Each structure stands twice: as structure tokens, then as C-alpha cells.
PDB file of C-alpha atoms in Angstrom:
ATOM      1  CA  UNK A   9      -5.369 -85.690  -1.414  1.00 50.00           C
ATOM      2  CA  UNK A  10      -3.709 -82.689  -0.725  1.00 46.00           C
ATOM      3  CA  UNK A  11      -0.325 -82.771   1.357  1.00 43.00           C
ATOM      4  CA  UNK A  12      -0.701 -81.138   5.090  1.00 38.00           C
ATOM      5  CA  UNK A  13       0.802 -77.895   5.557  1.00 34.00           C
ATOM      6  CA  UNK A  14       2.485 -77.696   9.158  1.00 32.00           C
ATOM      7  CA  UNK A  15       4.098 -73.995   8.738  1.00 34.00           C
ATOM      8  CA  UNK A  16       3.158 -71.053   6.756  1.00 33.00           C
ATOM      9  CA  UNK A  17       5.313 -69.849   3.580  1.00 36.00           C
ATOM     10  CA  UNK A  18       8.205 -67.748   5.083  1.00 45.00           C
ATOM     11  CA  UNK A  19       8.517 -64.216   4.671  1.00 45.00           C
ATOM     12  CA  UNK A  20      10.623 -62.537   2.694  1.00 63.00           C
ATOM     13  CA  UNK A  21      13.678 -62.117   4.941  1.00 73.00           C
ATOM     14  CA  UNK A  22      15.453 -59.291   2.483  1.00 75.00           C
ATOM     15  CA  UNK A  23      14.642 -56.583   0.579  1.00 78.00           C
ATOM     16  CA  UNK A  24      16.249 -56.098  -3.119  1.00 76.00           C
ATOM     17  CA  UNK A  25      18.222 -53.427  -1.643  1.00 82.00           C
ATOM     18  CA  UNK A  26      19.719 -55.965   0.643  1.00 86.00           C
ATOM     19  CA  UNK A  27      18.102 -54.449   3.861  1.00 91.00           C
ATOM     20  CA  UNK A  28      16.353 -56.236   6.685  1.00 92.00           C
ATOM     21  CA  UNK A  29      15.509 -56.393  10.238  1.00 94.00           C
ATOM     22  CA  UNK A  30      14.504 -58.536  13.542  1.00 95.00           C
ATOM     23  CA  UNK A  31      15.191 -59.767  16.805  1.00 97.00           C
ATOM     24  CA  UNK A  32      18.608 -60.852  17.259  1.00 96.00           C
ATOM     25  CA  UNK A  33      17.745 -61.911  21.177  1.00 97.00           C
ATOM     26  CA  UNK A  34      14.250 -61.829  22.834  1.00 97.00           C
ATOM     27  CA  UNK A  35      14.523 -61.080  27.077  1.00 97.00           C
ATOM     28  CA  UNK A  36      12.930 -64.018  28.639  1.00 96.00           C
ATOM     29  CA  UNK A  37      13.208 -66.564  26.524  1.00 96.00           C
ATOM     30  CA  UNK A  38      15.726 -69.477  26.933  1.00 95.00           C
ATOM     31  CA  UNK A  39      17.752 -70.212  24.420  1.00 95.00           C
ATOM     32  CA  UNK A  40      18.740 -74.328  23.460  1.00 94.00           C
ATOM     33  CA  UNK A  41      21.831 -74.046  25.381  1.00 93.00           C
ATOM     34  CA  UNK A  42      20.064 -72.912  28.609  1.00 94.00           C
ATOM     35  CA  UNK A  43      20.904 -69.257  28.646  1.00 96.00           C
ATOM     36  CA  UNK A  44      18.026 -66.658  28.894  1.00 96.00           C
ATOM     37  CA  UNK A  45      19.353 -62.792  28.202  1.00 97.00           C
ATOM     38  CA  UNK A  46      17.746 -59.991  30.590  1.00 97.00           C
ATOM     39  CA  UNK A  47      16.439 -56.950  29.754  1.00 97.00           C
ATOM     40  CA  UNK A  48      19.389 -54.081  29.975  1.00 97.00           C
ATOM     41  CA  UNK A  49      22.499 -56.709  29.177  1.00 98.00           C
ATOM     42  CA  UNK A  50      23.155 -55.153  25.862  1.00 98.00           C
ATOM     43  CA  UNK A  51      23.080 -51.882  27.069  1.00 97.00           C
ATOM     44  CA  UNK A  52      26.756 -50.876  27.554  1.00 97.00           C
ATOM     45  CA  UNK A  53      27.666 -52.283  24.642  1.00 95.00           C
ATOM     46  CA  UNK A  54      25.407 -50.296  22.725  1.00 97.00           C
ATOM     47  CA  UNK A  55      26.161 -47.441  24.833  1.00 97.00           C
ATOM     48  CA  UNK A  56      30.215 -47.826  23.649  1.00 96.00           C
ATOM     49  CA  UNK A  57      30.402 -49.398  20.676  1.00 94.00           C
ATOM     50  CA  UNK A  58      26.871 -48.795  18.675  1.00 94.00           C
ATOM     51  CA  UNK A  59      25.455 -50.021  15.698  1.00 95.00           C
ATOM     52  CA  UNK A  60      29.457 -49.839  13.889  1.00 94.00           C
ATOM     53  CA  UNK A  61      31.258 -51.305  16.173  1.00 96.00           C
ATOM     54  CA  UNK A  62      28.989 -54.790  16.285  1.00 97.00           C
ATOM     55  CA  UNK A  63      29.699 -57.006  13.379  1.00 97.00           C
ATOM     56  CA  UNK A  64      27.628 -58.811  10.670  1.00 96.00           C
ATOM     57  CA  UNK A  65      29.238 -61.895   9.767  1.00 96.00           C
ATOM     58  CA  UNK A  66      27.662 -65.062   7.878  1.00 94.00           C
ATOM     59  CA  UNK A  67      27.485 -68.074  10.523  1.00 95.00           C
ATOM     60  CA  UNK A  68      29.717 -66.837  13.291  1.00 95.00           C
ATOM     61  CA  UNK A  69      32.623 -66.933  10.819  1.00 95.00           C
ATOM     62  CA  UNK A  70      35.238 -63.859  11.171  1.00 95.00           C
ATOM     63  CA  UNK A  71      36.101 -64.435   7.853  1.00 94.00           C
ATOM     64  CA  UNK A  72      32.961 -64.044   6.178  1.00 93.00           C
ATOM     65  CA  UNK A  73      31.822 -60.265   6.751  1.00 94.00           C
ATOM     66  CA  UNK A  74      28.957 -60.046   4.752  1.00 95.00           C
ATOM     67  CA  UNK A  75      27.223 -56.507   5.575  1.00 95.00           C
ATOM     68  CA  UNK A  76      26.908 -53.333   7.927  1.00 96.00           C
ATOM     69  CA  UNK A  77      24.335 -53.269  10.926  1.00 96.00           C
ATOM     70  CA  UNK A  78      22.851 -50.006  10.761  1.00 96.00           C
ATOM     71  CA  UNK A  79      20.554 -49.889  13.935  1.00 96.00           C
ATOM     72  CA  UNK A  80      20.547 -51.900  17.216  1.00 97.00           C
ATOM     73  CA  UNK A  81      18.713 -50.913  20.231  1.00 96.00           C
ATOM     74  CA  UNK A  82      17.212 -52.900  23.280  1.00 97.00           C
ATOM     75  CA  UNK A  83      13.294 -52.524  23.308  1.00 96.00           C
ATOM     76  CA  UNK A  84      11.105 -53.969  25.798  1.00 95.00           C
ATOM     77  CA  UNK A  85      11.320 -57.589  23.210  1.00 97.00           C
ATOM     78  CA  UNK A  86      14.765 -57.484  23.045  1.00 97.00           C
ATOM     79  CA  UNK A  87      17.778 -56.930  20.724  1.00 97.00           C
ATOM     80  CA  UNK A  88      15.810 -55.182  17.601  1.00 97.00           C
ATOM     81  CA  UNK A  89      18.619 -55.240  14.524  1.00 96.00           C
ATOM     82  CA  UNK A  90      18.234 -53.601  10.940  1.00 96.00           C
ATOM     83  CA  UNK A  91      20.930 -54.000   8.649  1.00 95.00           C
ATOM     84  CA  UNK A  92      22.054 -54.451   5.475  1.00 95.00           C
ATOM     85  CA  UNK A  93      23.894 -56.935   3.164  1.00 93.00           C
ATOM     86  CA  UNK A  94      26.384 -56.059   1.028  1.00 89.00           C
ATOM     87  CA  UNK A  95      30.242 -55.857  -0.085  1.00 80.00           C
ATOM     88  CA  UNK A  96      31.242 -59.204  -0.664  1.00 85.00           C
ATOM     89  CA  UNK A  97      30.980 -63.016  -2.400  1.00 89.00           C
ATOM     90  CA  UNK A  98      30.224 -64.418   0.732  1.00 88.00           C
ATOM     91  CA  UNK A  99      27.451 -60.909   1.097  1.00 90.00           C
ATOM     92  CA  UNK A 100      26.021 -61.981  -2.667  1.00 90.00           C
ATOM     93  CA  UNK A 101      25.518 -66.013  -1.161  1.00 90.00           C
ATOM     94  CA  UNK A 102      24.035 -64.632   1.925  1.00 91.00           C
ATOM     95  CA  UNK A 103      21.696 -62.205   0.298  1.00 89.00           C
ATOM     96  CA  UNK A 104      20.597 -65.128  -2.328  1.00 89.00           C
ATOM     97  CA  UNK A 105      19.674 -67.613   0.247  1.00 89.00           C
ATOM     98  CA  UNK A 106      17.633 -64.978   2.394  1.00 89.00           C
ATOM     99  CA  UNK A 107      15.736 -64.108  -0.568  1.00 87.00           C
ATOM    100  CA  UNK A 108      15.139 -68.006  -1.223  1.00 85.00           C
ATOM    101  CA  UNK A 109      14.233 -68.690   2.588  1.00 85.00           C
ATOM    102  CA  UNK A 110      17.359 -70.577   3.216  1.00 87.00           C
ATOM    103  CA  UNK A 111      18.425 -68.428   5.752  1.00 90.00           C
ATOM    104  CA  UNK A 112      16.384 -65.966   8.300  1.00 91.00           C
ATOM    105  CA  UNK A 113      17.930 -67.165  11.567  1.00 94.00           C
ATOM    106  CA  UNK A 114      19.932 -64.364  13.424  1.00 95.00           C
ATOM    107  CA  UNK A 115      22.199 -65.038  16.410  1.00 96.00           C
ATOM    108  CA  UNK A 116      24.743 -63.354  18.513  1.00 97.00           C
ATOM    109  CA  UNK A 117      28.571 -63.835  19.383  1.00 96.00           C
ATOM    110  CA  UNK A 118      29.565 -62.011  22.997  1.00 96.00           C
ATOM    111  CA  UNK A 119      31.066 -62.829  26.122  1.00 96.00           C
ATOM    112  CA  UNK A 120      29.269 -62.819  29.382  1.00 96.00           C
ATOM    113  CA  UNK A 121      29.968 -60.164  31.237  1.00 97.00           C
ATOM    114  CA  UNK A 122      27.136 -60.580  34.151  1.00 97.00           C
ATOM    115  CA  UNK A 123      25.135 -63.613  34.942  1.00 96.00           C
ATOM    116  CA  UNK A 124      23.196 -65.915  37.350  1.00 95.00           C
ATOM    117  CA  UNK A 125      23.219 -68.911  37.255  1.00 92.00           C
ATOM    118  CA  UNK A 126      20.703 -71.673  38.961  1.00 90.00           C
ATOM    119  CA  UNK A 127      22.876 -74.804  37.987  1.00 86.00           C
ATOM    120  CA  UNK A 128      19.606 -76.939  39.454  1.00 87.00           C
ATOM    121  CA  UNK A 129      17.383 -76.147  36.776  1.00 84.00           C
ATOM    122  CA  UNK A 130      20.575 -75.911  33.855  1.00 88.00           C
ATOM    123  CA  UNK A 131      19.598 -72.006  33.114  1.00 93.00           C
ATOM    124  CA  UNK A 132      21.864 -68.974  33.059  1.00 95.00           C
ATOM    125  CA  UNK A 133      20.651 -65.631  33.079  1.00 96.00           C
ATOM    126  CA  UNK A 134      22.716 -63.516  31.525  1.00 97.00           C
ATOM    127  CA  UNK A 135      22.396 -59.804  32.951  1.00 97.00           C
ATOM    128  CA  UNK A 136      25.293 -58.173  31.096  1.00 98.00           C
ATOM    129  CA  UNK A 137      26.663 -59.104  27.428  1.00 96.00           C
ATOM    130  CA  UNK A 138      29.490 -57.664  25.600  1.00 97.00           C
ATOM    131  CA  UNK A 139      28.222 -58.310  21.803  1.00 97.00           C
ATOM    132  CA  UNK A 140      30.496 -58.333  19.207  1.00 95.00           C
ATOM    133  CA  UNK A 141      28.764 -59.960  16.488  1.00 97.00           C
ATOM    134  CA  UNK A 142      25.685 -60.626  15.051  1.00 97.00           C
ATOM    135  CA  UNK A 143      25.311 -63.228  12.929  1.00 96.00           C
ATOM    136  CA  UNK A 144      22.789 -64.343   9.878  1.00 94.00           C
ATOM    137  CA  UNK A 145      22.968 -68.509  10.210  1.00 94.00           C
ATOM    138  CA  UNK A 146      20.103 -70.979   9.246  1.00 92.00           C
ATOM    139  CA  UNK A 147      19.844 -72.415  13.013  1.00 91.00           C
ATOM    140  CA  UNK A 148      19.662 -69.700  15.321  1.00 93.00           C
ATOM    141  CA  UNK A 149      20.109 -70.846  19.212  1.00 93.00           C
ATOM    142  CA  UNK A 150      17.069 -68.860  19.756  1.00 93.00           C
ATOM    143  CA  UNK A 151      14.714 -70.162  17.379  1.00 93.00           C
ATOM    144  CA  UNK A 152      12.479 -66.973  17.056  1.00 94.00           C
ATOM    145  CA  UNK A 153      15.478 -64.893  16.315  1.00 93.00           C
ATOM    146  CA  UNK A 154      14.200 -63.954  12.805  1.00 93.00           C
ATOM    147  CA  UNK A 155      14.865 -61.794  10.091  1.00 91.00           C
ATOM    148  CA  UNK A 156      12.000 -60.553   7.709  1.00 89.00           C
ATOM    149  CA  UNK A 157      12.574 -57.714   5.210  1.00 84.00           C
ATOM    150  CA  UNK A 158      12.948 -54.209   6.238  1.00 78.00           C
ATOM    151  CA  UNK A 159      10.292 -52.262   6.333  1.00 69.00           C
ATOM    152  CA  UNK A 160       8.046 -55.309   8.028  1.00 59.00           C
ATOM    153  CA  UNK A 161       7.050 -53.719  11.795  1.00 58.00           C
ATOM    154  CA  UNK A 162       8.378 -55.264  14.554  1.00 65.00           C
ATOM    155  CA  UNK A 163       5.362 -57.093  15.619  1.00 54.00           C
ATOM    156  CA  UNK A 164       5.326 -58.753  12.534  1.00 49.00           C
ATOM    157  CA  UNK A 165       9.271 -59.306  12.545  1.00 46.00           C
ATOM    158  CA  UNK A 166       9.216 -60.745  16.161  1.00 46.00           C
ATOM    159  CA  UNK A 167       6.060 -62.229  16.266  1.00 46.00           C
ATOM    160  CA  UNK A 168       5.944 -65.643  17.523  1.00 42.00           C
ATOM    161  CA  UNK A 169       2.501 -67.181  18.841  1.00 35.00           C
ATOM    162  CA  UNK A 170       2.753 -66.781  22.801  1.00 36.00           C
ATOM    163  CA  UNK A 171       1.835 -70.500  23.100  1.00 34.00           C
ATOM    164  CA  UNK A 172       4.547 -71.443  20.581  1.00 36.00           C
ATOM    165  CA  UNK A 173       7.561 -69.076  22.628  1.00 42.00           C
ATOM    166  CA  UNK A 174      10.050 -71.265  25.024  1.00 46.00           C
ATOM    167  CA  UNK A 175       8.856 -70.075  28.878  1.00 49.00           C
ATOM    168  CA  UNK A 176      12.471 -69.936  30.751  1.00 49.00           C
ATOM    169  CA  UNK A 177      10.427 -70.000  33.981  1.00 52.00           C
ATOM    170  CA  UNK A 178       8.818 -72.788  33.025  1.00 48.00           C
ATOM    171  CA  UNK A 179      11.729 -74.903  31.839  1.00 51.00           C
ATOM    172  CA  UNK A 180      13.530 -74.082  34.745  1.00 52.00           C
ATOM    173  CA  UNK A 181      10.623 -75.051  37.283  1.00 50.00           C
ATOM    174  CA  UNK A 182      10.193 -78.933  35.365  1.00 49.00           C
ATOM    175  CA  UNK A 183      14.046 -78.644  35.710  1.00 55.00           C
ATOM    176  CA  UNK A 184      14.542 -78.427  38.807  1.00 55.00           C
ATOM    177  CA  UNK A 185      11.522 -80.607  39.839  1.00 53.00           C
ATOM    178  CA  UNK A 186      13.154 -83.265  37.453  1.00 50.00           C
ATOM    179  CA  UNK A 187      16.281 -83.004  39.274  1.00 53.00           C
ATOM    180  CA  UNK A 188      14.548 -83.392  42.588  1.00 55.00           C
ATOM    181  CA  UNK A 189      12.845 -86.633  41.357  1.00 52.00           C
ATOM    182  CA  UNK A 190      16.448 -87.839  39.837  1.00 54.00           C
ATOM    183  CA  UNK A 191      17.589 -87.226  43.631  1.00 57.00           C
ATOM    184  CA  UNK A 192      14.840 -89.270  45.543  1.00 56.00           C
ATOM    185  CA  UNK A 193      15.440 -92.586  43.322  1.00 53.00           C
TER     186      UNK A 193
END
């Protein structure tokens, strides 16, 4: 008997030149640590610093610079990133375990600038971010913050099945009503 396949194979996340591309953040969508980014928060940051002023670092780690981002722009998704590895030992590891599938997960480093919070339902909405990294790491917070090779469309870089996507309304309405329950025991 064959064994059951749960996934599908991964895509490449690299090219051989070292480029690549994805979502970094998607608007909407809660993150595992409760936070949910708005369209517009990346904005001024784009705005001042651009695609040269962000850095690309290997798991959050200042130390381990392991490319240049060459685009990032807000779309109506979210943060769209292509960049591209190279320059470095740590740049050569990264680049091996993207082409083995070892590591596709992207994820950002900022401080919150603007933000709502509904401390009821556990979710903060953050409205402004001032990005200054963003990181390749094998667990992104977001889960669908993917890379895939460059030259893959954005659909097909971003795409996660609807049903499959974290709704932040949604967690924050069985949230709250979980917290009302909690509060009539």
C-alpha cells in the first residue's frame, strides 16, 4: 500500500541565480501571536527607506546578512518581496536549504508604530509598521508567508486555498465569545 500524501511537493523556493519572491505579510490574516497587519502599515517605511534600506537576514539574526531585497511594495495581498541571495557563508547555507525545501518561510522584524488592539478577543491590528528586516526562517509567524522562485506570479507565490487561510475576524469573534463563556462560569 502506498503511503498517504497530506501536502503537495514544495516549490522551488530559489532560482540558480539565487533570486526569489513572495509574501512577506498578507493584510487580514492573523498571525500565531495574535497580530493581524492592515493594509497601508508598510507604507512609510517604504516610502523612506525602500527596498535598500530593509534588510535580509537568515532567521532574524543581525549577524547573518545573507542577501539584498530588491523590490518591496504593498499590493492589495500584502507585503510582495523579491530578492536575492548572495555574499556570504551564511548566504551559500541559506541558498542550499531553499533549493532543498528546508527553508521557504519569510517573516518580518519592525516595531509597531500604530495599532488597535481588542485585548477581549487577544488580536492586535497593527495599522502602521516600521520594517527593518525581512527575514528567510523555516517557521514563519504567518504560515503562508512563502517564498517560491522568482519568476513564479504572485498568485502562485501567495496562493493559499481560501478555506485553508487563518480568518482574523473569525478568531477574534470565537475569542471573544470564549471569553464571555470563561466569564459566566
Amino acid at each position: 500500500m502506498a503511503p498517504e500524501r497530506k501536502f503537495a511537493a514544495p516549490l522551488e523556493a530559489v532560482a540558480a541565480d539565487g533570486r526569489f519572491c513572495g509574501y512577506a505579510s498578507l493584510f487580514g490574516r492573523m498571525d500565531l501571536s495574535g497580530d493581524v497587519v492592515m493594509p497601508g502599515a508598510f507604507a512609510r517605511t517604504l516610502r523612506l527607506r525602500g527596498a535598500r534600506g530593509v534588510r535580509m537576514l537568515l532567521e532574524h539574526d543581525p549577524r547573518a546578512p545573507v542577501g539584498v531585497w530588491l523590490r518591496l511594495e504593498e499590493d492589495r495581498r500584502g507585503l510582495w518581496v523579491e530578492g536575492r541571495i548572495a555574499g556570504s557563508a551564511d548566504a551559500a547555507r541559506a541558498g542550499a536549504l531553499m533549493r532543498a525545501g528546508r527553508l521557504d518561510g519569510l517573516s518580518i522584524g519592525f516595531r509597531t508604530v500604530g495599532a488597535d488592539e481588542d485585548r477581549l478577543a487577544r488580536v492586535r491590528r497593527l495599522t502602521e509598521i516600521d520594517l527593518w528586516e525581512v527575514s528567510l526562517v523555516a517557521s514563519p509567524m504567518l504560515p503562508e508567508a512563502r517564498a517560491r522562485a522568482a519568476g513564479r506570479g504572485r498568485a502562485e507565490a501567495g496562493g493559499v486555498a481560501p478555506e485553508a487561510a487563518v480568518d482574523a475576524g473569525l478568531v477574534a469573534l470565537l475569542r471573544r465569545e470564549t471569553a464571555i463563556l470563561r466569564q459566566t462560569r
